Coordinates of C-alpha atoms in Angstrom, one line a residue:
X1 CA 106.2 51.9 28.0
X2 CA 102.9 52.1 27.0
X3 CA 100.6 52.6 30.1
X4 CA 97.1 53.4 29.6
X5 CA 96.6 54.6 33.9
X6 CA 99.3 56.8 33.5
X7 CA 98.8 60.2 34.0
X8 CA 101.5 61.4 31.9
X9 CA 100.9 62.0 28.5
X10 CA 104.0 60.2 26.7
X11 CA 103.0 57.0 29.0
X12 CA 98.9 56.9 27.6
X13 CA 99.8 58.2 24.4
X14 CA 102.9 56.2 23.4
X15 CA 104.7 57.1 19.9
X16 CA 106.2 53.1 20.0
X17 CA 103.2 51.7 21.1
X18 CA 101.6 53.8 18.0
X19 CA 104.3 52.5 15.6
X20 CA 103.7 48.8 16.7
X21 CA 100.3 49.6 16.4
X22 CA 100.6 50.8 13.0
X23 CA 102.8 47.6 11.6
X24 CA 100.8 45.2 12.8
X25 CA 97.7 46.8 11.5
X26 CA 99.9 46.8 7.8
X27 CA 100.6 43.1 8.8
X28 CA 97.2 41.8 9.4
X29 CA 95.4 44.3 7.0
X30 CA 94.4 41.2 4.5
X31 CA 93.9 38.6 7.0
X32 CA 90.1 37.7 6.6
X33 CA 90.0 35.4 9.2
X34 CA 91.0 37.9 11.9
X35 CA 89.3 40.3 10.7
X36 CA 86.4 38.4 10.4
X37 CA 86.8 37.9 13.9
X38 CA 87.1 41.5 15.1
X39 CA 84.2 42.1 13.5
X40 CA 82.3 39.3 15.4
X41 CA 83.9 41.4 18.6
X42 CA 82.6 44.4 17.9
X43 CA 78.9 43.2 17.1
X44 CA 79.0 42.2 21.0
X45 CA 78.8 46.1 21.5
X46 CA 81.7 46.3 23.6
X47 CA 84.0 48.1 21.7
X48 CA 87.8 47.5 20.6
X49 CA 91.2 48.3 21.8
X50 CA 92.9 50.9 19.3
X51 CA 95.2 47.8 18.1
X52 CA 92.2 45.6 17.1
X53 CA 90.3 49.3 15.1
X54 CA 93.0 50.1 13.4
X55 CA 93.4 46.6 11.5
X56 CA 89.7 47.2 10.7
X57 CA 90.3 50.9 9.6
X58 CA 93.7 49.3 7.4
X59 CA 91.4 46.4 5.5
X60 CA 90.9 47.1 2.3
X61 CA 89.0 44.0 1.4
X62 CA 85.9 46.1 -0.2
X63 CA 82.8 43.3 1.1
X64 CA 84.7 43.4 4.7
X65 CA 84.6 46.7 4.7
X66 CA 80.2 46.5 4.0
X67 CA 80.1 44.4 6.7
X68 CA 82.3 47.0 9.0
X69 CA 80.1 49.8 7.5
X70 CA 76.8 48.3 8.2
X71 CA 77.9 46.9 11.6
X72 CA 78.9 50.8 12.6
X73 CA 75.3 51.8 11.8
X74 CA 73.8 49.4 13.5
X75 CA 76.0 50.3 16.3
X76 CA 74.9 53.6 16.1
X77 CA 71.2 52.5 16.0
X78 CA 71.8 50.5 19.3
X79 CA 72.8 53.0 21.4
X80 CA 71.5 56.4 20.1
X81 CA 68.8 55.5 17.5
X82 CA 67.4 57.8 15.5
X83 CA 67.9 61.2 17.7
X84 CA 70.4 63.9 16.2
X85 CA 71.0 66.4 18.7
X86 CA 71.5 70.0 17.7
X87 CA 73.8 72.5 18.7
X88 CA 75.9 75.8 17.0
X89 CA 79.4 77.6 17.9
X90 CA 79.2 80.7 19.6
X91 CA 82.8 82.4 18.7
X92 CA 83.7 85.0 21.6
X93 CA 86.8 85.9 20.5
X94 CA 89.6 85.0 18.1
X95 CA 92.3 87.2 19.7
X96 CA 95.2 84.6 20.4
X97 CA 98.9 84.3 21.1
X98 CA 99.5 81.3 19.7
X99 CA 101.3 80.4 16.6
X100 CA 99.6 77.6 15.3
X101 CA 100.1 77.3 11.6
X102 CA 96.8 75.4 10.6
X103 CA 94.7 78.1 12.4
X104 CA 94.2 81.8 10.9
X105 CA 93.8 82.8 14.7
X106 CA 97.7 82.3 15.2
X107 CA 99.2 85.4 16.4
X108 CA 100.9 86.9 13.1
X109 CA 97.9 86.8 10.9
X110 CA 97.4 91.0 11.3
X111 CA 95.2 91.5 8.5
X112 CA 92.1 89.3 10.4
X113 CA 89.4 91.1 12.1
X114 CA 90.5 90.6 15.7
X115 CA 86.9 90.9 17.9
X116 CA 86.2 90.2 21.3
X117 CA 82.0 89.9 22.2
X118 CA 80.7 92.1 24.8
X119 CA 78.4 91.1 27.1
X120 CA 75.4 93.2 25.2
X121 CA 76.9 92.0 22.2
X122 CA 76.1 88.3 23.7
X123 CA 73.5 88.7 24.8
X124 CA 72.8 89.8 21.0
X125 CA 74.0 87.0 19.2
X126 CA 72.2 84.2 21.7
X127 CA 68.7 85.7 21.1
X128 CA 69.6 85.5 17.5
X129 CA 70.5 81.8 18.0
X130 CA 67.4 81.5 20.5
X131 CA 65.3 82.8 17.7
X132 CA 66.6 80.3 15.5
X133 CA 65.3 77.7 17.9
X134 CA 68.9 76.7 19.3
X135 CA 68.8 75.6 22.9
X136 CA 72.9 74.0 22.8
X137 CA 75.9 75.8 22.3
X138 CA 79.3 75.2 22.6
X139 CA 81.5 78.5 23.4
X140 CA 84.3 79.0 21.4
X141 CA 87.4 81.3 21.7
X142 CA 91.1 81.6 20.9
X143 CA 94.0 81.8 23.7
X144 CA 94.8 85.4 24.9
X145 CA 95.6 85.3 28.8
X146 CA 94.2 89.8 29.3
X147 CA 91.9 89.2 27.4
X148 CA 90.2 86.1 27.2
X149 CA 90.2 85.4 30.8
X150 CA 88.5 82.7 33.2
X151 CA 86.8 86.0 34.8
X152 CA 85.9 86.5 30.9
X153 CA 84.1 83.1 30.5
X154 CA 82.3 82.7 33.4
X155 CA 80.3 86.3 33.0
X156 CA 79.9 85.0 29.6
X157 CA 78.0 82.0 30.5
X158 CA 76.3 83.7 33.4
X159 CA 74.9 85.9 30.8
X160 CA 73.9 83.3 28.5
X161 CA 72.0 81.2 31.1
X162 CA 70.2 84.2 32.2
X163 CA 68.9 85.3 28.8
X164 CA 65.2 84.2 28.6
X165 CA 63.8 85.4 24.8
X166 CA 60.3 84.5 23.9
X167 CA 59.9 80.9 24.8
X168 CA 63.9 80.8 23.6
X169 CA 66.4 79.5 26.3
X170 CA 69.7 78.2 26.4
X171 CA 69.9 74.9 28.2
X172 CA 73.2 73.9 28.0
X173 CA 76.1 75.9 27.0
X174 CA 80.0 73.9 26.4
X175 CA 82.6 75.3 26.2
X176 CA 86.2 74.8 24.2
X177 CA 88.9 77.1 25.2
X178 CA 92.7 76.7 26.1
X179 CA 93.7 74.1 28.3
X180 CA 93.7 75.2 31.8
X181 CA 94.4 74.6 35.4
X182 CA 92.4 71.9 37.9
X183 CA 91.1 75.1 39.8
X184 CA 89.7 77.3 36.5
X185 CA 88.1 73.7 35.6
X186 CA 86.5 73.6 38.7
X187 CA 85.0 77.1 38.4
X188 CA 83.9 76.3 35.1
X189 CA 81.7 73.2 36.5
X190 CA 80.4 75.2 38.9
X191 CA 79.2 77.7 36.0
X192 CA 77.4 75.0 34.8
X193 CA 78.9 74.2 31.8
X194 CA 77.9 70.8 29.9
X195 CA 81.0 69.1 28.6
X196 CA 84.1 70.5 27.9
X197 CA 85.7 70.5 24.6
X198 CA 89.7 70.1 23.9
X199 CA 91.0 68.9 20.3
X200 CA 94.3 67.6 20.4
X201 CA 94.7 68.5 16.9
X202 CA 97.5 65.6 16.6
X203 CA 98.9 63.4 18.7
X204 CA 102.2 63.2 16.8
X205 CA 104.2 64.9 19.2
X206 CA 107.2 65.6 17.3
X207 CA 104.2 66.8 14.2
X208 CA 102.8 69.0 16.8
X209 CA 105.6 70.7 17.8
X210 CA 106.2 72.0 14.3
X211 CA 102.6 72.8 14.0
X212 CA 102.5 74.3 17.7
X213 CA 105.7 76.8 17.1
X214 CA 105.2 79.7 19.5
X215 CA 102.7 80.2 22.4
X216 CA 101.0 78.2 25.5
X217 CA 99.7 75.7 23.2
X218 CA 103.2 74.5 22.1
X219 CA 103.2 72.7 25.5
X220 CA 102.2 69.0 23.9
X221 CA 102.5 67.5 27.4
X222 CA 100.0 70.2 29.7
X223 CA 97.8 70.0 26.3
X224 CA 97.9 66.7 26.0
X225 CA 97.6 65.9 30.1
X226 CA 94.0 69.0 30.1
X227 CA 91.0 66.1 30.0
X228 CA 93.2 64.6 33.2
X229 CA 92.9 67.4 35.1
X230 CA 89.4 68.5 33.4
X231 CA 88.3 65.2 35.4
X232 CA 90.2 66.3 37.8
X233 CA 88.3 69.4 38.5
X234 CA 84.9 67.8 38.7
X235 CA 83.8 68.3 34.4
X236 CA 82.7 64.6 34.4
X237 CA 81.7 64.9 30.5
X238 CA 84.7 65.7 28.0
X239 CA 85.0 65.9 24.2
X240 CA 88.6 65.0 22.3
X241 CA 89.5 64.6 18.6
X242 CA 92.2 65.9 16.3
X243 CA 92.3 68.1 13.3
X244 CA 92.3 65.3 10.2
X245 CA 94.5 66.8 7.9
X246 CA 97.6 67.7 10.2
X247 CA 99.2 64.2 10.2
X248 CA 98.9 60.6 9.2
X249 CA 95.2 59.8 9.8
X250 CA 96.1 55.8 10.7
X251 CA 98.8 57.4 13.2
X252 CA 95.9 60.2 14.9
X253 CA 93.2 57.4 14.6
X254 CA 95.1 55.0 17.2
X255 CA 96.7 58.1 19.2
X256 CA 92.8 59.1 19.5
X257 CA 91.5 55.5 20.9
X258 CA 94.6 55.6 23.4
X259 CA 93.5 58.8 24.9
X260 CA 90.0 57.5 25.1
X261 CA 91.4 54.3 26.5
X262 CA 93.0 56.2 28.9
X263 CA 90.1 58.0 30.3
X264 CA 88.3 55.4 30.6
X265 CA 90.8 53.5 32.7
X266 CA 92.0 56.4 34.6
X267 CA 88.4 57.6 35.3
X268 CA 86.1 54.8 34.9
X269 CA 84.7 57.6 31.9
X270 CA 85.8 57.9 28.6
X271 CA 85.1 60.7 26.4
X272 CA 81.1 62.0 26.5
X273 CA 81.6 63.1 22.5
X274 CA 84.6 62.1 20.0
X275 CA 84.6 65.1 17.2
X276 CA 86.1 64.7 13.7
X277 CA 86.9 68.0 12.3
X278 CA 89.4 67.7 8.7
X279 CA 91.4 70.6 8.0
X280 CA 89.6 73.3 5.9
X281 CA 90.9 76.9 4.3
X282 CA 90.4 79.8 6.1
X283 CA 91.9 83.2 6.3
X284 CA 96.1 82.9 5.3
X285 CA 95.2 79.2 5.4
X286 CA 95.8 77.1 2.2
X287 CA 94.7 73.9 3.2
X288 CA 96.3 72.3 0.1
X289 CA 99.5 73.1 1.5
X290 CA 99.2 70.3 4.1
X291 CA 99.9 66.9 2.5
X292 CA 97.8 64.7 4.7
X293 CA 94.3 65.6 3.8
X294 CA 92.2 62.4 3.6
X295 CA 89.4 62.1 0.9
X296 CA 85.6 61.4 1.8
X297 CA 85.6 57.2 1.6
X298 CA 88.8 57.9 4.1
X299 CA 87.0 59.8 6.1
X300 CA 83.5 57.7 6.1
X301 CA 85.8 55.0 7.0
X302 CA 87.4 56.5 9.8
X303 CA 84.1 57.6 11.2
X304 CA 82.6 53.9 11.2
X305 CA 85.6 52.6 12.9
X306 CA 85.6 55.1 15.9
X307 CA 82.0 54.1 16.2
X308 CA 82.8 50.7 16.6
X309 CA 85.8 50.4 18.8
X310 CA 84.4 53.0 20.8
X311 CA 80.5 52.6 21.1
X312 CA 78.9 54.3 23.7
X313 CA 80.5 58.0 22.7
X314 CA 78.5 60.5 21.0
X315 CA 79.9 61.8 17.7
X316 CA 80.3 65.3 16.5
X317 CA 80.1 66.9 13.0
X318 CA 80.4 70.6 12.2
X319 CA 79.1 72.7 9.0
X320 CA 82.9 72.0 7.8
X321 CA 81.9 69.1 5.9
X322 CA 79.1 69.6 3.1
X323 CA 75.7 68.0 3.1
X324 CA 76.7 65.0 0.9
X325 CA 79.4 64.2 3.7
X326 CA 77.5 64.8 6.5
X327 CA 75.0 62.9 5.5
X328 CA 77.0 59.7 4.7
X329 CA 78.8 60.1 8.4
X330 CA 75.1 60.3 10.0
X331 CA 74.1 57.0 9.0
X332 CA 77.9 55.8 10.1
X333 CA 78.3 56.8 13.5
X334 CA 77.5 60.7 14.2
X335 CA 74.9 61.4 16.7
X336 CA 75.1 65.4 17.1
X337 CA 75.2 67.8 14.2
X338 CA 75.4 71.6 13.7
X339 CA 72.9 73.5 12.1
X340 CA 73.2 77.4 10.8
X341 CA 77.0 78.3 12.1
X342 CA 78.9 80.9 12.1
X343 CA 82.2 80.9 12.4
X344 CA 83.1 83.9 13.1
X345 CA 82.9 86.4 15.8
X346 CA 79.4 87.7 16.1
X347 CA 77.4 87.1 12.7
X348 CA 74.5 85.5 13.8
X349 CA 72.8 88.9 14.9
X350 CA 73.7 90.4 11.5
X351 CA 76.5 89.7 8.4
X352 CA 80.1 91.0 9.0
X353 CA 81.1 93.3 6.6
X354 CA 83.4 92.1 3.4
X355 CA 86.5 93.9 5.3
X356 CA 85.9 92.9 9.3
X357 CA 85.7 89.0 8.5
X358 CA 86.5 87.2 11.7
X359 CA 86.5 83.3 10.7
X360 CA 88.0 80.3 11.9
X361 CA 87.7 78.5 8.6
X362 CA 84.9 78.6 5.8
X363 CA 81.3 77.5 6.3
X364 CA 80.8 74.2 3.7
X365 CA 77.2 73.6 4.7
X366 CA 75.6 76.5 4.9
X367 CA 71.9 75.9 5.3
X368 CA 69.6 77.5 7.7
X369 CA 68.9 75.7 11.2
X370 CA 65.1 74.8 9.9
X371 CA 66.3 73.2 6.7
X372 CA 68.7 70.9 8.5
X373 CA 65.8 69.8 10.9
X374 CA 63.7 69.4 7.7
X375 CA 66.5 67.7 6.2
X376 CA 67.0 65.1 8.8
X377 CA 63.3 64.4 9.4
X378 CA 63.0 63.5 5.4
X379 CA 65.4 60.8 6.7
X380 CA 63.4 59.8 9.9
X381 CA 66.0 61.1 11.9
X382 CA 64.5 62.8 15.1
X383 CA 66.3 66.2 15.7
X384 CA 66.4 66.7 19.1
X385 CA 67.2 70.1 21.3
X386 CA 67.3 67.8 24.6
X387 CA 69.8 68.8 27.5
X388 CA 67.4 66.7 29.9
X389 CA 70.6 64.1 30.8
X390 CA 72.9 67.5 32.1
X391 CA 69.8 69.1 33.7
X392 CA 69.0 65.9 35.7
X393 CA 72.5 64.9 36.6
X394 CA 73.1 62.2 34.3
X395 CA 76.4 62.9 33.1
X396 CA 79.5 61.1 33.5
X397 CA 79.8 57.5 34.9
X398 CA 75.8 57.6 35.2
X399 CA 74.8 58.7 31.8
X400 CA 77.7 56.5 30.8
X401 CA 76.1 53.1 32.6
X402 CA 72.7 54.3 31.0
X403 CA 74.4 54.8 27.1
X404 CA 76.3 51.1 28.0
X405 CA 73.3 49.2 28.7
X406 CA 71.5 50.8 26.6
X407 CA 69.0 51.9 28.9
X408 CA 69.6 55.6 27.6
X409 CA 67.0 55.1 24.9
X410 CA 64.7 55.6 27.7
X411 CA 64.9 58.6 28.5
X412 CA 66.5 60.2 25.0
X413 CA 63.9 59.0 22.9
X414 CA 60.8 60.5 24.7
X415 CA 62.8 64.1 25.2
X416 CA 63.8 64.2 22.0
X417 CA 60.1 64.2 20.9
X418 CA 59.3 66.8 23.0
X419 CA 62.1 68.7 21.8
X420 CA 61.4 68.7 18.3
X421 CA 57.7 69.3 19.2
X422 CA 58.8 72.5 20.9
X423 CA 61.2 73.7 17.7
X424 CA 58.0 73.1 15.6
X425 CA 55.5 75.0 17.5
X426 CA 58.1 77.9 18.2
X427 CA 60.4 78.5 15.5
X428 CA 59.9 75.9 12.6
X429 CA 58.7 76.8 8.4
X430 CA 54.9 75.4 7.8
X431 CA 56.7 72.8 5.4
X432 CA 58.8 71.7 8.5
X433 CA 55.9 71.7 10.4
X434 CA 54.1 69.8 8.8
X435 CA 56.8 67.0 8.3
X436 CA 57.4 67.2 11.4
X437 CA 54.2 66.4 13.3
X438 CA 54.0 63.6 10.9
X439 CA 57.0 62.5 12.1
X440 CA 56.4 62.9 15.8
X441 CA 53.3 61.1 15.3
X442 CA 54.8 57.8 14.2
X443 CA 57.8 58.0 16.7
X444 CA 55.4 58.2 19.4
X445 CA 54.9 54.1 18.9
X446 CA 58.2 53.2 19.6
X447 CA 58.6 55.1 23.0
X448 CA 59.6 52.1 24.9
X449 CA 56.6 51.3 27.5
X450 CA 52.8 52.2 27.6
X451 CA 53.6 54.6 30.8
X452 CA 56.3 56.8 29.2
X453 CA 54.0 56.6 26.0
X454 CA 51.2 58.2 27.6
X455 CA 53.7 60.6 29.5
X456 CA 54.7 62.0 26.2
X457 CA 51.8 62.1 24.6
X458 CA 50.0 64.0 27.4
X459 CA 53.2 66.6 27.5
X460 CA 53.5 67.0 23.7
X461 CA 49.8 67.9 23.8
X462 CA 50.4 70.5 26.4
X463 CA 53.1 72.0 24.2
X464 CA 51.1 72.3 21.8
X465 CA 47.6 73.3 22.9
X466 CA 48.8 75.2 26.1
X467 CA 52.2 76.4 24.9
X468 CA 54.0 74.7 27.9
X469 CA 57.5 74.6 27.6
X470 CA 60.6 72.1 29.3
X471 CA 59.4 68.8 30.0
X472 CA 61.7 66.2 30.6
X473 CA 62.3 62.7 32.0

């Protein structure tokens, strides 16, 4: 039985439930009127159950599907406007004893530079990002219980936090490791992290057996069952998705609104960011070997519906996808976007060598962090380096009753503007510079009162004249 307060993974994230899902989706996919009426739903910014998304995500009806598109983006617009928040990977290690066969970590790849970061070697690779003007990252790192320990990650973000370069600082630092116990979650919110990060790569659990074969991982249930006890352990903000590509999307799609269904029921929070990696190559992976790779008006598709039935979450999209994709998706539904990654282990300091590449799958988008900024401000986007809502306790059930209301907006909107302000003065090109002030000037005018107006403008002229740093609302 399907039973979204369950804690128990085959209850919230039921195969039947997915199937009936599924067949009804096929059996209403060309009924206008109730589509018609979904729509009409979701423009009440509410959201939608996974039944009710995935008839919109099955409609092929091409002028329904504008008016789903454009309804996503305004969506979007609602509740996040037009901030893009920043962040990179920081790979610690890709040692891992798990045999999954998507991932060229898996534990019989043996011709993979297998690295571990040092603490020095850290410390490295953040200034590097700090001198990119990076103040977000989200810690990466394969399964490997000697070595990549809870002991491991904690000193790891101790350092991080601790490294002051310049006026270059890390402000919030995720994480998105191995699922783990109530108590190592609970030492991890005390480390500070920001949200924790778990794909499920499928929900399919029978798929995900055969794709899990050997190691920890394999465990569908305790994977499945980690945002639970995540919650559990006090980490109020969480980030799901799965691994497009592994499965049926239609089937991953639904599973994916169950689990975030389930938090929020369970919780009274659903998930603080829904990511939407598709499966690339990497090192001894083909990913033409998989047969459920979706193309780009798939994936577009996908994207807008998740914003839709599930409004209030922030979106995530790595440098996996090139810059004609990603900048579709941005108009669709993504509100955070990398800039400059590296996938591998170490290589932000300096390029691995042809025969010590470390990976976890090939770089699409490759461009610098300062020509993404310049990129998205050519599209009056606002890139913003703000971790004001972690550093001020908004997180979990209060940032979520801001981002509902749509409240947010005040606070976002004014630190994002400082943000960017603070990338320009410190770390941006002249051209981007230039844009950029431009672009800061107009946005001032639609800070949402005359008080918080004057705020910013006072503070962004202290950043600039007086090279103060780290104002926030």
């Amino acid at each position: 039985m399907y039973d979204v307060n369950s804690k128990h993974a085959e209850d919230f994230i039921n195969h039947e439930e997915i199937l009936e899902t599924l067949a009804y989706a096929d059996e209403n996919k060309d009924n206008l009127e109730l589509i018609e009426q979904l729509v009409e739903k979701a423009a009440l910014r509410k959201g939608l159950s996974h039944r009710e998304a995935s008839v919109l995500l099955a409609c092929s009806d091409k002028a329904m599907n504008e008016k789903i598109f454009k309804l996503a983006e305004q969506i979007k617009k609602d509740f996040y406007g037009n901030r893009i928040v920043m962040f990179a990977p920081l790979y610690l290690s890709n040692y891992c004893i798990n045999g999954c066969t998507y991932c060229p970590y898996h534990a019989k790849n043996k011709h993979i530079a297998r690295k571990q970061l040092s603490q020095d070697e850290i410390r490295k690779e953040v200034i590097a990002l700090q001198d990119m003007g990076h103040k977000r990252l989200a810690l990466e790192a394969g399964e490997h219980p000697t070595l990549n320990t809870m002991d491991y990650y904690l000193k790891s973000i101790e350092t991080i936090y601790s490294i002051k370069h310049k006026n270059g600082a890390i402000r919030r630092v995720n994480i998105n490791i191995a699922a783990t116990t109530v108590d190592n979650y609970r030492l991890l919110k005390e480390a500070g992290i920001g949200t924790y990060i778990l794909f499920q790569e499928t929900y399919h659990k029978e798929g995900y057996k055969q794709l899990h074969p050997t190691g920890p991982k394999s465990d569908y249930t305790y994977h499945t069952e980690a945002m639970d006890r995540a919650m559990e352990g006090g980490i109020d903000d969480v980030g799901v998705g799965v691994l497009f590509g592994l499965d049926k999307y239609r089937y991953e799609f639904a599973g994916l609104l169950m689990h975030a269904e389930h938090l929020e029921a369970a919780f009274g929070v659903g998930p603080h960011t829904i990511s939407v990696p598709r499966l690339r190559d990497a090192d001894d992976i083909d990913s033409s070997s998989f047969k459920n790779g979706i193309d780009d008006d798939t994936f577009a598709k996908i994207v807008a519906c998740i914003r839709i039935a599930v409004p209030y979450t922030g979106m995530i999209i790595s440098t996996r996808e090139s810059q004609k994709v990603r900048e579709r998706v941005l108009h669709l539904g993504i509100s955070q976007i990398s800039g400059g990654s590296r996938t591998s282990v170490g290589g932000y300091c300096e390029p691995e060598p042809e025969n010590e590449k470390s990976e976890q799958f090939d770089v699409i988008d490759s461009r610098t962090l300062d020509e993404v900024v310049q990129w998205l401000m050519r599209m009056e986007y606002i890139p913003s380096f703000c971790t004001a809502c972690y550093r001020e306790g908004r997180t979990g059930d209060r940032f979520m009753s801001l981002c509902k209301s749509g409240q947010i907006q005040n606070c976002c909107h004014p630190n994002a503007l400082m943000t960017l302000q603070e990338y320009l003065m410190d770390y941006a090109s002249p051209e981007t510079k230039a844009l950029g002030d431009q672009l800061i000037d107009k946005e001032i005018l639609n800070v949402p009162n005359e008080k918080a107006r004057s705020i910013v403008t006072e503070n962004l002229r202290l950043i600039r004249e007086n090279n103060r740093r780290d104002f926030r609302f």
